[in-house]
Each structure stands twice: as structure tokens, then as C-alpha cells.
Coordinates of N, CA, C and O and ligand atoms in Angstrom, one line a residue:
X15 N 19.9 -20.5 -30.4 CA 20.8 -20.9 -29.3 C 20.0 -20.8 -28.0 O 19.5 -19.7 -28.0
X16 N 19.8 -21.4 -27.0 CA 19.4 -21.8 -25.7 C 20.0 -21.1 -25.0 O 21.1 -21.4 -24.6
X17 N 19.1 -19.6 -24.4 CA 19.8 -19.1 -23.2 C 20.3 -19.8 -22.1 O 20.1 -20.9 -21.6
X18 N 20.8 -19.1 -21.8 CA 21.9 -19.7 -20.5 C 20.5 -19.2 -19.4 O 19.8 -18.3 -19.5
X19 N 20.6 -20.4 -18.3 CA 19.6 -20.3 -17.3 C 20.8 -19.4 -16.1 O 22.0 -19.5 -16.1
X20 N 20.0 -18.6 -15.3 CA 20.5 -17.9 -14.2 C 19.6 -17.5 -13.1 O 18.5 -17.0 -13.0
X21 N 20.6 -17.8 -12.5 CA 20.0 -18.0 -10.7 C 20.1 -17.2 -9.7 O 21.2 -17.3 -9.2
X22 N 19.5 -16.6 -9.3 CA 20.0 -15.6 -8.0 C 19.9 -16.2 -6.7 O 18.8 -16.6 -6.5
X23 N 20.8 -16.6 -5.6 CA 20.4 -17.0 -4.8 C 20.9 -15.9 -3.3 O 21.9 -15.2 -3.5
X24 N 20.2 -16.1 -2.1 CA 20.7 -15.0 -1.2 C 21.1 -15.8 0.2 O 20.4 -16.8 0.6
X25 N 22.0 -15.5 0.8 CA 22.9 -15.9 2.1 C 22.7 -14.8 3.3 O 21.5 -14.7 3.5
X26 N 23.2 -14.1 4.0 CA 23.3 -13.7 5.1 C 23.8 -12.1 4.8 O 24.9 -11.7 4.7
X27 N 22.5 -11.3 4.8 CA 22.5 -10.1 3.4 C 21.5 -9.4 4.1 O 20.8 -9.6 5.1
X28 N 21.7 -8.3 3.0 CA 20.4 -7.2 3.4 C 19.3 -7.8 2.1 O 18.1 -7.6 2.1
X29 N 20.0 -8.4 1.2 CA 19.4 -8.0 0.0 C 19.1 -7.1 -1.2 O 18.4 -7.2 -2.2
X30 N 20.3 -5.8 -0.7 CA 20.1 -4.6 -1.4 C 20.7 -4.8 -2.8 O 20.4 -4.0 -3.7
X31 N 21.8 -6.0 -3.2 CA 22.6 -5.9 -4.1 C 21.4 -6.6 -5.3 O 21.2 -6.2 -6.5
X32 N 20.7 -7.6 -4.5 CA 19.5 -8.3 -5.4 C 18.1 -7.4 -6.1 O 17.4 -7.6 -7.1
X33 N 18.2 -6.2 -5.2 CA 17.0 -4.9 -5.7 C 17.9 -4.0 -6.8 O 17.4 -3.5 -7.8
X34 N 19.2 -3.8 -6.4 CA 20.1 -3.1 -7.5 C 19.4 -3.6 -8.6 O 18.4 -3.0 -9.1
X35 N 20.0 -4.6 -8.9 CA 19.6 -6.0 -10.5 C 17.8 -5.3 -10.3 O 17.5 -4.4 -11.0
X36 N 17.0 -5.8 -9.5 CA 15.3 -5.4 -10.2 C 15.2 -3.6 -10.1 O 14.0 -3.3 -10.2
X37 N 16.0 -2.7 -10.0 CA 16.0 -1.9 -10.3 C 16.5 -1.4 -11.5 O 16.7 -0.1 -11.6
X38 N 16.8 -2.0 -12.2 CA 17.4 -2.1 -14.1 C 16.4 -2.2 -14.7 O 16.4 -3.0 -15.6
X39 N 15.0 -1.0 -14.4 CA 13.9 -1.2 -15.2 C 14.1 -0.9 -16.9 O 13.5 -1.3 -17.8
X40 N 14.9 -0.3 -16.9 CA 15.4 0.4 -18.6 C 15.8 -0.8 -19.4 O 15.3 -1.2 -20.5
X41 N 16.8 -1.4 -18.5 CA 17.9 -2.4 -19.4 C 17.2 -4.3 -19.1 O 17.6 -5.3 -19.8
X42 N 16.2 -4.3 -17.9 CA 15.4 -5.4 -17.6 C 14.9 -6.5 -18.6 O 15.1 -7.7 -18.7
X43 N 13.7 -5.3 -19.8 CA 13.6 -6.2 -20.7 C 14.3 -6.8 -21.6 O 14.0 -7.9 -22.0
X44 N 15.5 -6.0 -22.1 CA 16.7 -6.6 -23.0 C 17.4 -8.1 -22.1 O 17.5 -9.3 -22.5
X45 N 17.5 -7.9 -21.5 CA 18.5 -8.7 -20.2 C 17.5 -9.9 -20.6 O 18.0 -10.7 -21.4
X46 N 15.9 -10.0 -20.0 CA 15.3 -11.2 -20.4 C 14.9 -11.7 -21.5 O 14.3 -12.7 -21.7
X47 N 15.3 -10.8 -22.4 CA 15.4 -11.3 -23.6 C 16.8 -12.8 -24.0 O 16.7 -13.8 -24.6
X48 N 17.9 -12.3 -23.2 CA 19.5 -13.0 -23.4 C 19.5 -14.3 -22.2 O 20.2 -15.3 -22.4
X49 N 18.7 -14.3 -21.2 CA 18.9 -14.9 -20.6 C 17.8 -15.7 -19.7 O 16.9 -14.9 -19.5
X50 N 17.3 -17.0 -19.0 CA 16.6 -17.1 -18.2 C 16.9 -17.2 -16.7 O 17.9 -17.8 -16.3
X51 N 15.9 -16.6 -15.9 CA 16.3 -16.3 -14.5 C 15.1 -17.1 -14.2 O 14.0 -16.7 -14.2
X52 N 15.8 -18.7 -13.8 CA 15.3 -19.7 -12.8 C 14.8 -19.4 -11.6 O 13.8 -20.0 -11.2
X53 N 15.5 -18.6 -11.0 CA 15.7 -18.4 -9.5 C 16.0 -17.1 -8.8 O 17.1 -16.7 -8.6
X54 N 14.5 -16.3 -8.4 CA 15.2 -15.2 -8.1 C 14.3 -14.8 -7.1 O 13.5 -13.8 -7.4
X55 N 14.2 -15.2 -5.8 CA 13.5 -15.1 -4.4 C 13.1 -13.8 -4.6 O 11.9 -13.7 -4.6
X56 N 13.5 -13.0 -4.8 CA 13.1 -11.4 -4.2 C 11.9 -11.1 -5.6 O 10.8 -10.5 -5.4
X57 N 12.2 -11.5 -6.7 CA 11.4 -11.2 -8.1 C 10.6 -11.9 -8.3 O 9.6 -11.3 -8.7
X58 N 10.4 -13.2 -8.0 CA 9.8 -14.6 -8.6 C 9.9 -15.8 -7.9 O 11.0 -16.2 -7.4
X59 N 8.7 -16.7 -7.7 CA 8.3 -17.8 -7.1 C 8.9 -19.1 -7.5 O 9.0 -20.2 -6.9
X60 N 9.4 -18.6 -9.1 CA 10.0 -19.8 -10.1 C 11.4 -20.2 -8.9 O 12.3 -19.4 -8.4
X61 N 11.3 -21.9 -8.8 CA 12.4 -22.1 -8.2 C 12.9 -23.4 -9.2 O 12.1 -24.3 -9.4
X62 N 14.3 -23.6 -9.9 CA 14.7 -24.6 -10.6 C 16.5 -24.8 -9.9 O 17.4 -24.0 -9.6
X63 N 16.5 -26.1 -9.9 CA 17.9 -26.6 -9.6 C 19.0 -26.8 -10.9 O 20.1 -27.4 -10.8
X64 N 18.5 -26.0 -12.1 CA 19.0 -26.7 -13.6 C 19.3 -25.0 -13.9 O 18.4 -24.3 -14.4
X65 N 20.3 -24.7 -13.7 CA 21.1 -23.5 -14.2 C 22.3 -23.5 -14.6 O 22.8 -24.6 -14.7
X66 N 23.0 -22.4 -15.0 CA 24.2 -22.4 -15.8 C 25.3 -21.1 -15.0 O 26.6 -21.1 -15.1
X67 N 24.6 -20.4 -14.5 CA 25.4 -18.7 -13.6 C 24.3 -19.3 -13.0 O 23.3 -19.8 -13.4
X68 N 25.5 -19.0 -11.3 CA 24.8 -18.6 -10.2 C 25.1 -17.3 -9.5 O 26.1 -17.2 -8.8
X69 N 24.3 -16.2 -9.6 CA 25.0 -14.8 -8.6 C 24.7 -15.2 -7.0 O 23.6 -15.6 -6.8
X70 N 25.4 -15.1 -6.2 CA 25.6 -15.3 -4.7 C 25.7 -13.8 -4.0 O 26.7 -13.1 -4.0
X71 N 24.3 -13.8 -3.3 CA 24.3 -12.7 -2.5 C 24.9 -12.9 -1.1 O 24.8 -14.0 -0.6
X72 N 25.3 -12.1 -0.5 CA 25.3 -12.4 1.2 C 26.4 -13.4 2.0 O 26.6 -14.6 1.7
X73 N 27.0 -13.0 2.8 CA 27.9 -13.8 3.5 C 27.7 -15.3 4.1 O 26.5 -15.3 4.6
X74 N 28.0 -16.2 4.2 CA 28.2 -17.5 5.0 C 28.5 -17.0 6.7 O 29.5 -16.3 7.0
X75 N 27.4 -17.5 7.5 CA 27.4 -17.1 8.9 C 26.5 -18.1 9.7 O 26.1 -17.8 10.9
X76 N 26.1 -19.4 8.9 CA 25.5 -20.3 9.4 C 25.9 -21.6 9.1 O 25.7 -21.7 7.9
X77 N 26.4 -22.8 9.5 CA 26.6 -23.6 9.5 C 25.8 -24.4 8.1 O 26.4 -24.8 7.2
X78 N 24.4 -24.3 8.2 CA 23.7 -25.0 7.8 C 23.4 -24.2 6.0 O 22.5 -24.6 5.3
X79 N 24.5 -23.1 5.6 CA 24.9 -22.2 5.1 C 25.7 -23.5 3.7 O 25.5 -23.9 2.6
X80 N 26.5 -23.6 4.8 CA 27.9 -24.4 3.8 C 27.2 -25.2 2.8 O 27.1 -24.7 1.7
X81 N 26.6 -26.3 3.1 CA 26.6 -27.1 2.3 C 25.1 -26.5 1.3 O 25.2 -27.0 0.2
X82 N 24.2 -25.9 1.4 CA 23.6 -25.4 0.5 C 24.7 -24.7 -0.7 O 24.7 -25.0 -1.9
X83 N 25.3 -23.8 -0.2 CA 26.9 -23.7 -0.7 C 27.2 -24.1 -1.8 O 27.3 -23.7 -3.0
X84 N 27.5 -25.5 -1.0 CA 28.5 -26.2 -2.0 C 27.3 -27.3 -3.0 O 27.7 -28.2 -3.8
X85 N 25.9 -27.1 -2.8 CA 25.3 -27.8 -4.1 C 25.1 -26.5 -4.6 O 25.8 -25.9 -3.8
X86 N 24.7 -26.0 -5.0 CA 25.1 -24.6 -6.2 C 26.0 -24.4 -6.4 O 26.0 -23.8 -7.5
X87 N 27.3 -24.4 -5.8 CA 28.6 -24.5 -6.4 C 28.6 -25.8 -7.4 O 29.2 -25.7 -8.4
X88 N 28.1 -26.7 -7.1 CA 28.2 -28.2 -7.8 C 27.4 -27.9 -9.1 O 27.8 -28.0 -10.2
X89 N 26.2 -27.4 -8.7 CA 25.4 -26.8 -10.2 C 25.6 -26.6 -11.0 O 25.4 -27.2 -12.1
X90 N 26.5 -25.0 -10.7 CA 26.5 -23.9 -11.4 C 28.1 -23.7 -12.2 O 29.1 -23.5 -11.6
X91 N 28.0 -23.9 -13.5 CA 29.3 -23.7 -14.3 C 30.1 -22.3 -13.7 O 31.3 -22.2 -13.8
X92 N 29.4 -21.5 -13.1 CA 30.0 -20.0 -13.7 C 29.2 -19.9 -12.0 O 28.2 -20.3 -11.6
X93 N 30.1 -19.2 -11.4 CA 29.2 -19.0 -10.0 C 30.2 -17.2 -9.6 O 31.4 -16.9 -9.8
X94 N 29.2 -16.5 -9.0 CA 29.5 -14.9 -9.4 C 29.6 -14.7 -8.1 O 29.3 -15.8 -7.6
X95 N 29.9 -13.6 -6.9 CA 29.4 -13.6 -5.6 C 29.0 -11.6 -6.4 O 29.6 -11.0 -7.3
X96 N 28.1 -11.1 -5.6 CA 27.7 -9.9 -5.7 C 27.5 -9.1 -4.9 O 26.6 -9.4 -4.1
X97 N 28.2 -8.1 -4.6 CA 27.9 -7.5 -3.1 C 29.3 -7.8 -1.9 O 29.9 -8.8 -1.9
X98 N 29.5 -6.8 -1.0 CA 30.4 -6.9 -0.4 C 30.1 -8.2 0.7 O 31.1 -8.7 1.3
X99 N 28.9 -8.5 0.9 CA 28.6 -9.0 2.2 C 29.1 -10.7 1.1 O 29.1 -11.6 2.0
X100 N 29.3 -11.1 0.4 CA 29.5 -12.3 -0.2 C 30.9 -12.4 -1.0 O 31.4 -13.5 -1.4
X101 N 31.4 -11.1 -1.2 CA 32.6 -11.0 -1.8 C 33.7 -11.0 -0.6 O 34.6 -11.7 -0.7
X102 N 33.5 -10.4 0.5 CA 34.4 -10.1 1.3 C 33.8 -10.3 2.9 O 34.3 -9.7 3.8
X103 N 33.0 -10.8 3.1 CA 32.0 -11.1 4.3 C 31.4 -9.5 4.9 O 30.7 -9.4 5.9
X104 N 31.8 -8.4 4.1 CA 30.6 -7.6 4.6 C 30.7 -6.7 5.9 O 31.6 -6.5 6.7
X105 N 29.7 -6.5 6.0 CA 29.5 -6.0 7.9 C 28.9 -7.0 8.8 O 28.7 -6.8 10.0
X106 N 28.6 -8.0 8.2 CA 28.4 -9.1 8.9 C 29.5 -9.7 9.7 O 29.4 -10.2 10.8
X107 N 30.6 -9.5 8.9 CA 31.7 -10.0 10.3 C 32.5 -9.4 11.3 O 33.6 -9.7 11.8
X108 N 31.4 -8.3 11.6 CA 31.4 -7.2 13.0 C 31.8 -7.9 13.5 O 32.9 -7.9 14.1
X109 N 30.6 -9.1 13.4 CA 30.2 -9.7 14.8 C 31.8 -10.9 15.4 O 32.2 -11.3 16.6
X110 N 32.3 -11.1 14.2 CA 33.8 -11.5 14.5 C 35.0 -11.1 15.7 O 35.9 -11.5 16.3
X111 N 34.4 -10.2 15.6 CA 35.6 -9.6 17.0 C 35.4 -9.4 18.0 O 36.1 -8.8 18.8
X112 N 33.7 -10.2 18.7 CA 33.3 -10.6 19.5 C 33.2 -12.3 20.0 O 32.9 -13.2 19.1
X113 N 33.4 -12.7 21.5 CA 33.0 -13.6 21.3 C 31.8 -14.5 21.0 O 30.8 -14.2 21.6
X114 N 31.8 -15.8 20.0 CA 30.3 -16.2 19.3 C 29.4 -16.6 20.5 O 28.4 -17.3 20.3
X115 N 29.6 -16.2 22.0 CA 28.8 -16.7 22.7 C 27.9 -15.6 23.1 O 26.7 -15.6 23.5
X116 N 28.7 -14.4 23.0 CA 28.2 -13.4 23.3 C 27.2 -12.6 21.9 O 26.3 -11.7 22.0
X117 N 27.7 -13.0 21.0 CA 27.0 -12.9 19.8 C 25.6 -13.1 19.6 O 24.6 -12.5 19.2
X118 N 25.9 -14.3 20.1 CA 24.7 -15.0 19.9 C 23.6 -14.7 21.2 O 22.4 -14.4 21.0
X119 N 24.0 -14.9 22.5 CA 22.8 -14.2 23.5 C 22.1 -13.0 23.3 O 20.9 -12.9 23.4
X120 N 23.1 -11.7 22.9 CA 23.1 -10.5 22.8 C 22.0 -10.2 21.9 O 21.3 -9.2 22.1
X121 N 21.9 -11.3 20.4 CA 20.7 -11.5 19.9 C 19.7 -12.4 19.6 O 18.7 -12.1 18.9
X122 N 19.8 -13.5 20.2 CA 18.5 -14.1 20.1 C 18.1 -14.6 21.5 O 17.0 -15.1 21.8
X123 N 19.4 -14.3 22.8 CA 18.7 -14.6 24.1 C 18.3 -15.7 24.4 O 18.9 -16.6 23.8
X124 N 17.5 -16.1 25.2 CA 17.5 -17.6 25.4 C 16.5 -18.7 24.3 O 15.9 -19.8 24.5
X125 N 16.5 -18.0 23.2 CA 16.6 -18.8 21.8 C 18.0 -18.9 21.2 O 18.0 -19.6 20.2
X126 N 19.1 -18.4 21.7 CA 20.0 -18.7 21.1 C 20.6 -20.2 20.4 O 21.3 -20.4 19.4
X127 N 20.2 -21.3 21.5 CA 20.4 -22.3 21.2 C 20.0 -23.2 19.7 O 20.5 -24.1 19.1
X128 N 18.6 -22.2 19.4 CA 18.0 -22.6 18.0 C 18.8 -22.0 16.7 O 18.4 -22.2 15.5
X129 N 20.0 -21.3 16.9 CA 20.4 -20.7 15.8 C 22.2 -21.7 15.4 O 22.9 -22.3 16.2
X130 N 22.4 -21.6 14.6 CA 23.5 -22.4 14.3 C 24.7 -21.4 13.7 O 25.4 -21.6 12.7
X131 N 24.8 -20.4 14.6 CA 26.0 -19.5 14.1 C 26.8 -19.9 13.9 O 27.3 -20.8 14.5
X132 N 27.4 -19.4 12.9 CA 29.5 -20.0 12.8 C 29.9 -18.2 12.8 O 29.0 -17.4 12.7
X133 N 31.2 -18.1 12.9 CA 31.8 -16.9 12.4 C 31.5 -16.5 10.9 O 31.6 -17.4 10.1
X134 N 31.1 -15.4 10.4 CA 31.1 -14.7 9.1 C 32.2 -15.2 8.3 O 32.9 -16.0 8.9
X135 N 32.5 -15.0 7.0 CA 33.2 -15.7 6.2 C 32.5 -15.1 4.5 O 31.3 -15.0 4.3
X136 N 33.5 -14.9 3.7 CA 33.3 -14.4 2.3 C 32.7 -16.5 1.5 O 33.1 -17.6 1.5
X137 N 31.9 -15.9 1.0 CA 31.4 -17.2 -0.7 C 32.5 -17.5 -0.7 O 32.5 -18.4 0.1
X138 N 34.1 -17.3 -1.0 CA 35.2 -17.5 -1.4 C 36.3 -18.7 -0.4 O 37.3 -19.4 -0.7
X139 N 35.4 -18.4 1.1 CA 36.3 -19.4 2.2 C 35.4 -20.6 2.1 O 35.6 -21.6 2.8
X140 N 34.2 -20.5 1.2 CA 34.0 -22.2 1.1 C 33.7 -23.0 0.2 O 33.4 -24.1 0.3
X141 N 33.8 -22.0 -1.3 CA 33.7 -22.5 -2.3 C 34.7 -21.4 -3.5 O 35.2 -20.3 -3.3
X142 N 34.7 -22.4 -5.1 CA 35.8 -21.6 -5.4 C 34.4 -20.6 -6.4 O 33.3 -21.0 -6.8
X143 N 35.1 -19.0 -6.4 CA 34.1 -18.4 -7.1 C 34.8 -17.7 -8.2 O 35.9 -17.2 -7.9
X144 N 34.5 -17.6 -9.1 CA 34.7 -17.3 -10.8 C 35.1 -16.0 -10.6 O 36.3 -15.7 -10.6
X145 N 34.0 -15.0 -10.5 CA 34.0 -13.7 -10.7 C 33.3 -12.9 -9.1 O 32.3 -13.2 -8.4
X146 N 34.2 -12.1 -9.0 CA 33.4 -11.2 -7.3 C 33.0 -10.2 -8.0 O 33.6 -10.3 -9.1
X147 N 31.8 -8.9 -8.0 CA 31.4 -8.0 -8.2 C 31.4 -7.4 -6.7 O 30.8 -8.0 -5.9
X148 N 32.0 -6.2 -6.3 CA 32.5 -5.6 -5.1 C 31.1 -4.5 -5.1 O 30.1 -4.6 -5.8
X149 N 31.6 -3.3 -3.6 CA 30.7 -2.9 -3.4 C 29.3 -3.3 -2.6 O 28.7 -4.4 -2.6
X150 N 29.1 -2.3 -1.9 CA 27.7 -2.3 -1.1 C 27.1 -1.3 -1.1 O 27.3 -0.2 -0.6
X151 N 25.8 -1.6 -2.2 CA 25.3 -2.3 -2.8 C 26.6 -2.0 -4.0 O 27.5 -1.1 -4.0
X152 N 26.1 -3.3 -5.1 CA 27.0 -3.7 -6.5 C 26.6 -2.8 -7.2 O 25.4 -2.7 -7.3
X153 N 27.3 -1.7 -8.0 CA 27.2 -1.0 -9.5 C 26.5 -1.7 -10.0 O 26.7 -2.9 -10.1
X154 N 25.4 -0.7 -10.6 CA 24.6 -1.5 -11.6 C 25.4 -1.5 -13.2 O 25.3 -2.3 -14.1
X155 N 26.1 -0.7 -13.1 CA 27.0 -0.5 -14.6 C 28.0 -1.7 -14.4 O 28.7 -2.1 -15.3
X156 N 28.0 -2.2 -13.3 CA 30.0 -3.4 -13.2 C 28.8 -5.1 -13.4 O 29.4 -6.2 -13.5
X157 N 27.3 -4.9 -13.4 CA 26.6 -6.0 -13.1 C 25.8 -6.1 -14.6 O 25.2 -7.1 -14.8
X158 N 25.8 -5.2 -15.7 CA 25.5 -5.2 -17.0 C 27.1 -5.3 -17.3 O 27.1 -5.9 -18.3
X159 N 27.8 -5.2 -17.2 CA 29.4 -5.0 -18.1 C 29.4 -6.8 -17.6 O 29.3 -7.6 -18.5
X160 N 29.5 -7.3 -16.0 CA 29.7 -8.2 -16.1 C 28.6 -9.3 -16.9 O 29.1 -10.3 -17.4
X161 N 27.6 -9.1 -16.9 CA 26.9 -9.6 -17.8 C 27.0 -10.0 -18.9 O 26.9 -11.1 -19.4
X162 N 27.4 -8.4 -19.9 CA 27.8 -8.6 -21.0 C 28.8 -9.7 -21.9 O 28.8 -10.3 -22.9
X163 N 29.7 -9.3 -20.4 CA 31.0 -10.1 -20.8 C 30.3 -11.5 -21.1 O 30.1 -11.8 -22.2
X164 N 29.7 -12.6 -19.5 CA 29.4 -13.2 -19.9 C 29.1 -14.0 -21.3 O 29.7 -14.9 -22.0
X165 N 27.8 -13.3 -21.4 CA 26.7 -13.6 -22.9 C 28.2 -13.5 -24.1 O 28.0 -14.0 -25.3
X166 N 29.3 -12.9 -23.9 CA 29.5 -13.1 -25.5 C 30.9 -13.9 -24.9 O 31.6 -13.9 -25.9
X167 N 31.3 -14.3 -24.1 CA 31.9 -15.3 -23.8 C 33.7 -14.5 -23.8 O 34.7 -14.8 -24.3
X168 N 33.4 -13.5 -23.2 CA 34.6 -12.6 -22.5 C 34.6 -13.0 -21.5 O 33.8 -13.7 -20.9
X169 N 36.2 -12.3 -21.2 CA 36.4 -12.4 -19.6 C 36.4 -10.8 -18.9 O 37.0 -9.9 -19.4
X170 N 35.7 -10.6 -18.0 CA 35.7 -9.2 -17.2 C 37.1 -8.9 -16.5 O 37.7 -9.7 -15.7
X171 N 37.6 -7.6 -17.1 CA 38.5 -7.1 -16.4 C 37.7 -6.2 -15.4 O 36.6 -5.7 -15.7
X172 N 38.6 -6.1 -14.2 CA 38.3 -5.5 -13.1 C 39.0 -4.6 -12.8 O 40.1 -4.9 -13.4
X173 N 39.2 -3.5 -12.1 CA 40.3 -2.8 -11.7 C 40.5 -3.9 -10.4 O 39.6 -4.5 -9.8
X174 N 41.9 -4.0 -10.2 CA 42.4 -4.7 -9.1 C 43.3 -3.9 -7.8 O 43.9 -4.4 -6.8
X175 N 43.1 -2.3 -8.2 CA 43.5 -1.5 -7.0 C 42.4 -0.9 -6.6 O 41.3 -1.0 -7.2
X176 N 42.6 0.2 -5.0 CA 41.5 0.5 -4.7 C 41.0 1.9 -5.1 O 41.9 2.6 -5.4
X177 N 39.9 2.5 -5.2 CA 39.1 3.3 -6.1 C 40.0 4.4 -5.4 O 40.5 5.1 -6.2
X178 N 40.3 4.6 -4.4 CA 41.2 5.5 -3.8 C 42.4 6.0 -4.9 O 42.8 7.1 -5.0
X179 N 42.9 5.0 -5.7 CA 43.8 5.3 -6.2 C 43.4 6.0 -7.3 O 44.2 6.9 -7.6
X180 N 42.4 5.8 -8.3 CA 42.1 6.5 -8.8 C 41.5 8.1 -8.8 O 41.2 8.9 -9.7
X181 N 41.5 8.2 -7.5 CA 40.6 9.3 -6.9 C 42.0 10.2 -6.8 O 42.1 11.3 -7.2
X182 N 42.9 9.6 -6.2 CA 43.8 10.7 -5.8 C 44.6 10.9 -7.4 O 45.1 12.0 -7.6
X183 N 44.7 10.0 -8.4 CA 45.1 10.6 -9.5 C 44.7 11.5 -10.5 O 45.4 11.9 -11.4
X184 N 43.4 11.7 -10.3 CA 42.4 13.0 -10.1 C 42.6 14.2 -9.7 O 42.1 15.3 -9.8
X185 N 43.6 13.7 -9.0 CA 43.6 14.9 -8.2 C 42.7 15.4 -7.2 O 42.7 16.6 -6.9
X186 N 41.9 14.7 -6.6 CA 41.1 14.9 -5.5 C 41.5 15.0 -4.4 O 42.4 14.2 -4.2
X187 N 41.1 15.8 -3.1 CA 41.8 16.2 -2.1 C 40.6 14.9 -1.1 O 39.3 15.0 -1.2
X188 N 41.2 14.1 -0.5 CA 40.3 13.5 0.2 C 39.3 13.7 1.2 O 39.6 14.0 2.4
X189 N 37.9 13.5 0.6 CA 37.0 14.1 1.4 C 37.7 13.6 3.1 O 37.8 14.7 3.6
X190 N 38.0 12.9 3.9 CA 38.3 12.5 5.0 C 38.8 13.8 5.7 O 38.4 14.1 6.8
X191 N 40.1 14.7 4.7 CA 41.2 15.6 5.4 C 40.1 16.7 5.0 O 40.5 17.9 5.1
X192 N 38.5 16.5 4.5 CA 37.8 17.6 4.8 C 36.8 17.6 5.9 O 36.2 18.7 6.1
X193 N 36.5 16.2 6.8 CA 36.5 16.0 7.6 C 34.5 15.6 6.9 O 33.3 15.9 7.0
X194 N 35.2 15.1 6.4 CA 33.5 14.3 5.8 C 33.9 12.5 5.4 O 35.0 11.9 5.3
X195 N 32.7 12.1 5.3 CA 33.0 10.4 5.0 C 32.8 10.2 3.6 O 32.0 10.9 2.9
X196 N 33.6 8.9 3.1 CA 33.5 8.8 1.3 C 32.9 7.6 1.4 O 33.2 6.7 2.3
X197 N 31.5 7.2 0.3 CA 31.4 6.4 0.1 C 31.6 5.8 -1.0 O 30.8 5.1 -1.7
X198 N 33.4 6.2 -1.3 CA 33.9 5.3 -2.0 C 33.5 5.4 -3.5 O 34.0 4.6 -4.2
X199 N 32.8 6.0 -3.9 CA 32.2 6.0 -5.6 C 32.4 7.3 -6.2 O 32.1 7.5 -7.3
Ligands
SF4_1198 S1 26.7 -5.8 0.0 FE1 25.5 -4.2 1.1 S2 23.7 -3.9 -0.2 FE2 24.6 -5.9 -0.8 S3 23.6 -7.4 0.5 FE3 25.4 -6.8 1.6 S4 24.8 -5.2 3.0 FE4 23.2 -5.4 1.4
SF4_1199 S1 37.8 10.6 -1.1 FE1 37.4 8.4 -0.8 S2 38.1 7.4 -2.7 FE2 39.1 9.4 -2.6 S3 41.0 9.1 -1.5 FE3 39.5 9.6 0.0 S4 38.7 7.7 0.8 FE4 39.7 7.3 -1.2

């Protein structure tokens, strides 16, 4: 049977969620054994337009954003977003609660005119997406589970409340009222 081709592509990111995935040196060789990876800027020079999963890094924050977008959306049977900055726009849409004029001087100054900012915006406000993988950076255990599912033609269950709730049914006293920060895991 003909692996399924898979694509990594990156949007308006750090890129940390794309080093997660090449830091799976244990589980890496199995993985390329099940699947081919056409497309993966940060790993490999290989670039193909003929895939089957697309994972989507990084938020939409450029105009010239969308429609790249929407032909990998057109591509890709199964299109994934990874990472908070593509699931939910991230910290990239700080810059939202400012105005885009001030946004934009504040950083590129009188180059600003060369840049095509739009407001921040999640993969999801301009294309439709299959599966989100949450988190900044993505579990590498929620990015092999989602995988798995894939390859054998499951559907991934997700928890759909927040990790909070699990924590306090734990019984955990929240780091916050101990006057420390949670990062959530
Ligand atoms: S979700 Fe976090 S780690 Fe992933 S690309 Fe965005 S900022 Fe980087
Ligand atoms: S420690 Fe973190 S996960 Fe737990 S309740 Fe507090 S904020 Fe939520």
C-alpha cells in the first residue's frame, strides 16, 4: 500500500511546534517508515505540491498568507493546524489590540509600507481544518497519538475541556494561589 504523502508547512510562527516533530529522534525512524514527508522547510529541501495531510504551523497575519492558504487547503485531503499560534492565533494576536498602524511603524518603521499586515487570525478563520493539535509548543505524545490515529484510519478523541479541569480533579491546589505561573501541562 502507498504511503500517504505529508507536508509540513509554516505561517507566522516561531517554528518551535515543527522542531517538537524533528525532535522524535526515537520514534523518527518508525514514523518514516508509515509515511512520506514531501515537505518539511525546517528538515528538508524536498518541496512537492502532491500530498495527502497537511500539518499547518503558525498563524495567518499577512494578506499574501490567505491564498497560499487556501491552495493547500485545496491540496490536502486531511489538513491538521499544530501549535497554538495556528490553532488559536497564538501570541501573535498581541498585536490585535493595538492599532495596525501603529503595529506596523513600531516595527518595521519607514519600511512599513513593504509589509502587508492584516490582523492575526487562527488556520480556522480562513480555511476549514480537520484536526487542531493545541498547545505551545504541541505534545509530542498528542502529535504520535494523532498520527497514529491517522495511519489506521481512526478518528482522534481530544479532551474538549481545559487541562485546568483535570488538574483541579486531582486535587491540585493551583500553582497561581501559590503565587507561581502554570504552564499548563
Ligand atoms: S505554538 Fe508556540 S512553539 Fe508553536 S510555533 Fe507558535 S509560538 Fe512557536
Ligand atoms: S495549576 Fe494550572 S492547570 Fe492547574 S488549575 Fe491552576 S492554572 Fe489550571
Amino acid at each position: 500500500m502507498a504511503k500517504p504523502k505529508v507536508a509540513f508547512f509554516d505561517f507566522t510562527c516561531c517554528e518551535g511546534c515543527q522542531l517538537q516533530i524533528l525532535s522524535l529522534e526515537e520514534e523518527l525512524p518508525e514514523i518514516l517508515g508509515l509515511i512520506d514527508i514531501v515537505n518539511f522547510r525546517e528538515a528538508s529541501s524536498a518541496v512537492s505540491n502532491d500530498y495527502d495531510i497537511a500539518f499547518i504551523e503558525g498563524a495567518i497575519t499577512r494578506e499574501s498568507e490567505i491564498p497560499r492558504i487556501q491552495k493547500i487547503r485545496n491540496q490536502a485531503k486531511i489538513l491538521i493546524t499544530i501549535g497554538a499560534c495556528s490553532s488559536i492565533g497564538g501570541v501573535n494576536c498581541i498585536k490585535n489590540f493595538y492599532p495596525m498602524d501603529k503595529v506596523l511603524q513600531d516595527t518595521y518603521g519607514d519600511k512599513a509600507e513593504w509589509y502587508d499586515i492584516i490582523p492575526a487570525r487562527p488556520i480556522s478563520a480562513v480555511v476549514p481544518v480537520d484536526y487542531q493539535l493545541q498547545c505551545c509548543p504541541i505534545m509530542k505524545e498528542e502529535f504520535l497519538y494523532l498520527l497514529k490515529c491517522l495511519l489506521n484510519g481512526q478518528t482522534p478523541q481530544f479532551p474538549k475541556h481545559p487541562v485546568c479541569v483535570e488538574c483541579r480533579l486531582k486535587g491540585n491546589v493551583c500553582v497561581y494561589d501559590k503565587g507561581m505561573t502554570c504552564m499548563g501541562r
